[in-house]
Coordinates of C-alpha atoms in Angstrom, one line a residue:
M1 CA -22.6 -1.7 12.5
M2 CA -19.3 -0.2 11.7
R3 CA -18.7 1.8 8.5
Y4 CA -15.4 2.2 6.7
L5 CA -14.0 4.7 4.2
V6 CA -11.2 2.7 2.8
M7 CA -9.7 5.5 0.7
L8 CA -9.0 7.5 3.9
M9 CA -8.1 5.0 6.5
F10 CA -4.8 3.6 5.2
F11 CA -1.9 5.8 6.0
G12 CA 1.9 5.8 5.4
A13 CA 3.7 2.6 5.8
G14 CA 7.0 4.0 7.2
A15 CA 10.4 4.4 5.6
A16 CA 11.6 1.9 3.1
F17 CA 14.8 0.0 3.8
A18 CA 16.2 0.5 0.3
Q19 CA 14.9 1.0 -3.2
E20 CA 12.2 -1.6 -3.8
T21 CA 13.4 -4.6 -5.7
V22 CA 10.3 -6.9 -5.3
R23 CA 6.9 -6.5 -6.9
T24 CA 4.1 -8.2 -5.1
G25 CA 1.3 -10.2 -6.7
A26 CA -0.9 -7.1 -6.1
D27 CA 1.6 -4.9 -7.9
V28 CA 1.7 -7.3 -10.8
L29 CA -2.1 -7.5 -11.0
A30 CA -2.5 -3.7 -10.8
A31 CA 0.1 -3.2 -13.6
S32 CA -2.1 -5.4 -15.8
N33 CA -5.0 -3.0 -15.2
F34 CA -6.8 -5.9 -13.6
D35 CA -7.5 -7.4 -17.0
R36 CA -8.1 -10.9 -15.6
L37 CA -11.0 -9.5 -13.5
D38 CA -12.8 -7.8 -16.4
G39 CA -16.5 -8.1 -16.1
K40 CA -16.4 -9.8 -12.7
T41 CA -17.8 -9.1 -9.3
V42 CA -15.0 -9.8 -6.8
G43 CA -14.7 -10.6 -3.1
L44 CA -11.5 -9.3 -1.4
V45 CA -10.0 -11.0 1.7
V46 CA -7.7 -8.2 2.8
N47 CA -6.6 -6.0 5.6
H48 CA -4.5 -2.8 5.8
T49 CA -1.4 -4.5 4.4
A50 CA -3.0 -5.0 0.9
L51 CA -1.2 -2.0 -0.5
V52 CA 0.0 -1.2 -4.0
G53 CA 2.4 1.7 -3.4
D54 CA 0.5 4.0 -1.1
E55 CA -2.9 3.0 -2.5
H56 CA -5.1 0.2 -1.1
L57 CA -6.1 -2.7 -3.3
I58 CA -9.8 -2.0 -2.6
N59 CA -9.6 1.5 -4.0
L60 CA -7.7 0.3 -7.1
V61 CA -10.1 -2.6 -7.8
H62 CA -13.1 -0.2 -7.3
A63 CA -11.5 2.2 -9.8
A64 CA -10.8 -0.4 -12.4
P65 CA -13.2 -0.4 -15.4
N66 CA -15.8 -3.1 -15.6
V67 CA -14.8 -4.6 -12.2
R68 CA -17.1 -4.5 -9.2
V69 CA -16.2 -5.0 -5.5
G70 CA -19.0 -7.2 -4.2
A71 CA -17.8 -8.0 -0.7
I72 CA -14.9 -7.4 1.6
F73 CA -13.6 -9.8 4.2
G74 CA -11.3 -8.9 7.1
P75 CA -9.1 -11.3 9.2
E76 CA -8.0 -11.1 12.9
H77 CA -7.2 -7.5 13.9
G78 CA -9.9 -6.3 11.4
L79 CA -9.7 -4.5 8.1
R80 CA -7.7 -1.7 9.7
G81 CA -5.3 -4.0 11.6
T82 CA -5.9 -2.2 14.9
A83 CA -8.0 -4.7 16.9
E84 CA -6.1 -6.4 19.7
D85 CA -5.1 -10.1 19.7
G86 CA -8.2 -12.3 20.1
E87 CA -10.6 -9.3 20.0
A88 CA -13.8 -10.1 18.0
V89 CA -14.4 -7.8 15.1
S90 CA -17.8 -6.8 13.9
D91 CA -19.2 -6.5 10.4
G92 CA -19.7 -3.2 8.6
K93 CA -20.1 -1.5 5.2
D94 CA -17.5 0.2 3.1
L95 CA -18.6 3.7 2.2
L96 CA -16.4 3.9 -1.0
T97 CA -17.6 0.8 -2.7
G98 CA -20.9 0.2 -0.9
A99 CA -19.8 -3.4 -0.4
P100 CA -20.5 -5.2 2.9
V101 CA -17.5 -5.8 5.1
Y102 CA -17.6 -9.2 6.8
S103 CA -15.4 -10.0 9.8
L104 CA -13.8 -13.4 9.6
Y105 CA -12.7 -13.1 13.2
G106 CA -15.8 -13.1 15.3
A107 CA -18.8 -15.3 15.2
T108 CA -17.8 -16.4 11.7
R109 CA -14.3 -17.4 10.6
K110 CA -15.2 -18.8 7.2
P111 CA -17.2 -17.0 4.5
T112 CA -20.7 -18.3 4.3
S113 CA -22.6 -19.1 1.1
T114 CA -24.7 -16.0 1.7
M115 CA -21.6 -13.8 2.0
L116 CA -20.3 -15.2 -1.3
A117 CA -23.6 -15.0 -3.2
G118 CA -23.1 -13.1 -6.4
L119 CA -19.3 -13.2 -6.4
D120 CA -17.4 -14.5 -9.4
V121 CA -14.0 -14.8 -7.7
L122 CA -12.5 -14.5 -4.2
I123 CA -9.1 -12.8 -3.9
F124 CA -6.7 -13.0 -1.0
D125 CA -4.1 -10.3 -0.3
I126 CA -2.7 -10.1 3.2
Q127 CA 0.9 -9.8 4.4
D128 CA 1.8 -12.8 6.6
V129 CA 4.8 -13.2 8.9
G130 CA 5.8 -16.8 8.1
A131 CA 4.8 -18.4 11.4
R132 CA 2.2 -21.2 11.6
F133 CA 0.4 -19.7 14.6
Y134 CA -0.2 -16.3 12.9
T135 CA -3.9 -16.7 12.0
F136 CA -3.9 -15.1 8.5
I137 CA -3.0 -18.3 6.9
S138 CA -5.9 -20.1 8.7
T139 CA -8.2 -17.4 7.3
M140 CA -6.8 -18.1 3.9
G141 CA -7.4 -21.8 4.1
L142 CA -11.0 -21.4 5.3
S143 CA -11.6 -18.9 2.6
M144 CA -10.3 -21.4 0.0
Q145 CA -12.6 -24.0 1.4
A146 CA -15.6 -21.6 1.1
A147 CA -14.7 -20.7 -2.5
A148 CA -14.5 -24.4 -3.4
E149 CA -17.9 -25.0 -1.9
A150 CA -19.3 -22.0 -3.8
G151 CA -17.8 -23.1 -7.0
I152 CA -15.8 -19.8 -7.6
P153 CA -12.1 -19.4 -8.3
F154 CA -9.7 -18.3 -5.5
I155 CA -6.8 -16.0 -6.4
V156 CA -3.8 -15.4 -4.0
L157 CA -1.8 -12.3 -4.7
D158 CA 1.6 -13.4 -3.4
R159 CA 3.7 -11.5 -0.9
P160 CA 7.2 -12.2 0.6
N161 CA 7.8 -14.4 3.6
P162 CA 9.5 -11.9 5.9
L163 CA 11.7 -14.7 7.4
S164 CA 12.9 -15.8 3.9
G165 CA 12.0 -18.9 2.0
A166 CA 15.0 -20.8 3.3
Y167 CA 14.3 -20.9 7.1
V168 CA 12.2 -23.9 8.1
S169 CA 12.1 -24.9 11.8
G170 CA 9.9 -26.1 14.7
F171 CA 7.6 -29.0 15.4
V172 CA 5.3 -30.1 12.6
L173 CA 1.8 -29.7 13.9
E174 CA 0.4 -32.9 15.3
S175 CA -3.2 -33.7 14.4
D176 CA -4.6 -33.5 18.0
Q177 CA -3.3 -29.9 18.3
E178 CA -5.2 -28.5 15.3
S179 CA -6.8 -25.1 16.0
F180 CA -7.2 -21.7 14.5
V181 CA -3.5 -21.0 15.5
G182 CA -2.5 -24.3 13.8
Q183 CA -4.6 -25.4 10.9
Y184 CA -2.1 -27.4 8.9
A185 CA 0.6 -30.1 9.5
I186 CA 3.5 -27.7 8.8
P187 CA 6.4 -26.5 11.0
I188 CA 6.2 -23.3 13.1
A189 CA 8.4 -21.5 10.5
H190 CA 7.4 -23.1 7.2
G191 CA 9.5 -21.1 4.7
L192 CA 6.7 -20.6 2.1
T193 CA 5.0 -17.6 0.7
V194 CA 1.2 -17.5 1.1
G195 CA 0.9 -18.4 -2.5
E196 CA 3.1 -21.4 -2.2
L197 CA 1.4 -22.4 1.0
A198 CA -2.0 -22.2 -0.7
M199 CA -0.8 -24.5 -3.4
M200 CA 0.6 -27.0 -0.9
I201 CA -2.6 -26.9 1.2
Q202 CA -4.5 -28.0 -1.8
G203 CA -1.9 -30.3 -3.4
E204 CA -1.1 -32.2 -0.2
G205 CA -4.7 -32.3 1.1
L206 CA -3.8 -30.3 4.3
M207 CA -7.4 -29.1 4.4
P208 CA -10.4 -31.2 3.1
G209 CA -12.7 -30.1 0.3
L210 CA -10.3 -28.4 -2.0
E211 CA -10.0 -30.9 -4.8
S212 CA -12.4 -28.9 -7.0
L213 CA -11.0 -25.5 -6.2
A214 CA -9.8 -23.4 -9.1
L215 CA -6.7 -21.9 -7.4
E216 CA -4.5 -19.3 -9.0
V217 CA -1.5 -17.5 -7.6
V218 CA -0.3 -14.2 -9.0
S219 CA 3.4 -14.5 -8.4
M220 CA 5.9 -11.8 -7.3
E221 CA 8.7 -10.5 -9.4
G222 CA 12.2 -10.0 -8.0
W223 CA 11.9 -12.2 -4.9
D224 CA 14.1 -15.2 -4.1
R225 CA 14.2 -17.6 -1.2
S226 CA 17.3 -16.0 0.4
M227 CA 15.5 -12.7 1.0
Q228 CA 14.4 -11.5 4.4
W229 CA 12.2 -8.5 4.5
P230 CA 14.8 -5.8 4.5
D231 CA 16.3 -7.3 1.3
T232 CA 13.0 -6.6 -0.5
G233 CA 13.5 -2.8 -0.2
R234 CA 9.8 -2.6 0.7
P235 CA 8.5 -0.6 3.7
W236 CA 7.3 -2.6 6.6
V237 CA 3.6 -2.2 7.4
A238 CA 2.6 -3.3 10.9
T239 CA 0.9 -6.6 10.3
S240 CA -0.8 -6.5 13.7
P241 CA -0.7 -4.1 16.7
N242 CA 2.2 -6.0 18.3
I243 CA 4.2 -6.6 15.2
P244 CA 4.9 -2.9 14.4
R245 CA 8.4 -3.5 12.8
F246 CA 10.3 -6.3 11.0
D247 CA 12.4 -6.7 14.2
N248 CA 9.3 -7.8 16.1
A249 CA 8.3 -10.2 13.3
L250 CA 11.8 -11.8 13.2
V251 CA 11.8 -12.8 16.9
Y252 CA 8.1 -13.5 17.1
P253 CA 8.2 -17.3 16.1
G254 CA 10.3 -18.0 19.2
T255 CA 9.2 -15.6 22.0
C256 CA 5.5 -16.1 21.2
F257 CA 5.8 -19.2 23.4
F258 CA 5.8 -16.9 26.3
E259 CA 2.1 -16.3 25.8
A260 CA 1.7 -19.7 27.5
T261 CA 3.5 -18.5 30.6
S262 CA 3.0 -16.2 33.6
A263 CA 5.9 -14.1 32.2
S264 CA 5.5 -11.1 30.0
E265 CA 6.3 -11.4 26.2
G266 CA 6.8 -7.7 26.1
R267 CA 3.2 -6.7 25.4
G268 CA 2.3 -3.4 27.0
T269 CA 5.7 -2.0 25.8
L270 CA 6.9 -0.5 22.5
T271 CA 9.1 -3.6 21.9
P272 CA 6.8 -6.6 22.2
F273 CA 8.5 -10.0 21.7
L274 CA 11.9 -8.3 21.7
Q275 CA 12.0 -8.6 25.5
V276 CA 10.5 -11.0 27.9
G277 CA 10.5 -11.2 31.7
S278 CA 9.2 -12.7 34.9
I279 CA 8.8 -11.2 38.4
E280 CA 10.5 -14.2 39.9
V281 CA 13.6 -14.5 37.6
D282 CA 16.4 -12.0 37.1
G283 CA 16.7 -11.5 33.3
A284 CA 20.4 -10.5 33.6
R285 CA 21.2 -13.9 35.0
I286 CA 19.4 -15.5 32.0
A287 CA 21.2 -13.2 29.6
E288 CA 24.6 -14.3 31.0
E289 CA 23.6 -17.9 30.7
L290 CA 22.4 -17.6 27.1
N291 CA 25.3 -15.5 25.9
N292 CA 27.7 -18.2 27.2
R293 CA 26.0 -20.6 24.7
S294 CA 27.1 -18.4 21.7
L295 CA 23.8 -18.8 19.8
P296 CA 24.2 -17.5 16.3
G297 CA 23.2 -14.0 15.4
V298 CA 21.9 -12.8 18.8
R299 CA 23.0 -11.1 21.9
F300 CA 21.1 -10.9 25.2
E301 CA 21.1 -8.4 28.0
G302 CA 19.3 -7.7 31.2
V303 CA 16.6 -5.0 30.8
E304 CA 14.0 -3.4 33.0
F305 CA 10.5 -2.7 31.8
T306 CA 7.0 -2.1 33.1
P307 CA 4.0 -3.3 31.0
A308 CA 1.3 -0.7 30.7
P309 CA -1.9 -0.3 28.7
L310 CA -1.2 1.0 25.2
S311 CA -4.4 1.9 23.3
S312 CA -2.9 1.1 19.9
M313 CA -1.3 -2.3 21.0
D314 CA -2.6 -3.9 24.2
T315 CA -5.0 -2.4 26.8
A316 CA -4.6 -5.2 29.3
P317 CA -1.0 -6.6 29.2
K318 CA 0.2 -9.3 31.6
L319 CA 2.0 -8.0 34.7
N320 CA 0.4 -4.6 34.1
G321 CA 2.2 -1.9 36.2
Q322 CA 4.8 -4.3 37.6
T323 CA 8.5 -3.5 37.1
I324 CA 10.2 -6.5 35.5
R325 CA 13.9 -7.3 35.4
G326 CA 13.7 -9.0 32.1
L327 CA 15.7 -10.2 29.1
G328 CA 16.3 -8.1 26.0
I329 CA 17.0 -9.7 22.6
T330 CA 19.2 -8.0 20.1
V331 CA 19.6 -9.7 16.7
T332 CA 23.2 -9.0 15.6
D333 CA 23.1 -11.1 12.3
R334 CA 19.6 -11.6 11.0
Q335 CA 20.6 -14.0 8.3
N336 CA 22.1 -16.5 10.8
Y337 CA 19.5 -15.8 13.5
Q338 CA 17.2 -18.8 14.3
P339 CA 14.1 -17.5 16.0
V340 CA 12.4 -20.8 16.9
E341 CA 15.6 -22.3 18.2
V342 CA 16.4 -19.2 20.3
G343 CA 12.8 -19.2 21.6
I344 CA 13.3 -22.8 22.9
H345 CA 16.6 -21.8 24.6
I346 CA 15.0 -18.8 26.3
L347 CA 11.9 -20.8 27.4
H348 CA 14.0 -23.6 28.7
A349 CA 16.2 -21.2 30.7
Y350 CA 13.2 -19.5 32.3
Y351 CA 11.5 -22.8 33.0
H352 CA 14.4 -24.1 35.0
A353 CA 15.2 -20.8 36.7
S354 CA 11.6 -20.3 38.0
P355 CA 11.0 -21.3 41.6
D356 CA 7.8 -23.1 40.6
S357 CA 7.7 -24.4 37.0
D358 CA 4.0 -25.0 37.2
Q359 CA 3.4 -21.4 38.1
F360 CA 5.6 -20.3 35.2
L361 CA 3.9 -22.5 32.6
T362 CA 0.4 -21.5 33.5
R363 CA -1.2 -22.4 30.1
P364 CA 0.2 -25.8 29.1
E365 CA -2.6 -26.4 26.6
W366 CA -1.7 -23.1 24.9
L367 CA 1.9 -24.1 24.7
A368 CA 0.8 -27.3 23.0
R369 CA -1.3 -25.3 20.5
L370 CA 1.5 -22.9 19.7
S371 CA 4.3 -25.5 19.5
G372 CA 2.1 -28.0 17.7
T373 CA 2.8 -30.8 20.2
S374 CA 1.8 -31.8 23.7
R375 CA 5.3 -33.3 24.2
L376 CA 7.1 -30.0 24.6
L377 CA 6.2 -29.5 28.3
E378 CA 7.7 -32.9 29.2
M379 CA 10.7 -32.1 27.0
L380 CA 11.4 -28.8 28.9
S381 CA 11.6 -30.7 32.2
S382 CA 13.7 -33.6 31.0
I383 CA 16.0 -32.8 28.1
T384 CA 18.3 -30.0 26.9
P385 CA 17.3 -27.3 24.4
E386 CA 19.6 -28.9 21.9
A387 CA 17.8 -32.2 22.2
I388 CA 14.4 -30.5 21.8
I389 CA 15.6 -28.9 18.6
A390 CA 17.1 -32.1 17.3
S391 CA 13.7 -33.9 17.9
W392 CA 12.0 -32.0 15.1
E393 CA 14.8 -32.0 12.5
D394 CA 13.8 -35.2 10.7
D395 CA 10.2 -34.0 10.4
T396 CA 11.2 -30.6 9.0
A397 CA 13.5 -32.2 6.5
R398 CA 10.6 -34.4 5.3
F399 CA 8.4 -31.4 5.2
T400 CA 10.9 -29.5 3.0
Q401 CA 11.1 -32.4 0.6
R402 CA 7.4 -32.1 0.1
S403 CA 7.1 -28.3 0.1
E404 CA 9.8 -27.9 -2.6
H405 CA 7.3 -29.2 -5.1
Y406 CA 5.3 -26.0 -4.6
Y407 CA 8.1 -23.5 -4.8
L408 CA 7.4 -20.6 -7.2
Y409 CA 10.8 -18.9 -6.6
D410 CA 14.4 -20.0 -6.6

């Protein structure tokens, strides 16, 4: 059993981009002295990103008068955010509060009735990246479902969507592709905050069993839909080992497709998702081809890198120890950059440049899970990137018409 001392384990979050202009839901709740939690025993679904200034939410709730931390729940990558992608995380105990720490990324992904026993409310506070296949929003939905079954309220402390609230793109998940990396019928980039998404999940019936849930969202102050992360003035906290900076988060919704290939998505380097590469394909050639397309907000170049084990990020990267002549991605205009569209262009170019496309796309079932459709593989072989992108635009437009009803911010 692992033991945690929360007050010691959360360190500096890095330099801020500018003076903070956005207050998160956690900031707002803390400023109220946690009045709405008075007399309650609370469960916290959190990780290392649940910060109020330099202090962790667990510490602040524990210090609040007449509030008791009854249980703590951690998502993928664990409470510390250091476990590798897909690595099971064990349960433990928090030494500060004495509360049990339950992993929701191991044998159990949904809080059980035993875990929730004695709790008056369940609170969610985790920084997401705005991509459907990032599993924190799946953990949120399953926790909502568990709270509904237990008959306790569920409170979301809202945080910014780093990609903005205006960018919506990618296939809407098809029902036969539902999994932990795709729990809801939403696009890859959904353009919602976690609070707005929670409201939509309940309001649109995107997950069963939530009709009776008492859902509350503590809204942010100062955020609007045009803001990407740097516009918030808040320091970036690595949301997972391979998303150490906002730059990685910005490209991730597109280059994550390379997880389904024999090529490297940059894991095992200090710039994951900002570079990709294959042993068989010259990245400089791909860079020239893509630069000729004049895709908005991005420049490509040939790069050379060698994936290697990194204890803090990935201990067994693909193509470990092999020198790759890959493709580097530089975002030149983040407000016009379209990560999902760019990802399709890159994937399509590598697919057609590979000597054997079947050897390149080694995990077609994973590509279907990530993209949300089994049709993408056939599309890659038969139509242009522009046609692939056009194929989802009607669906994303319909999604936006529905999701607008749940907007909390202009």
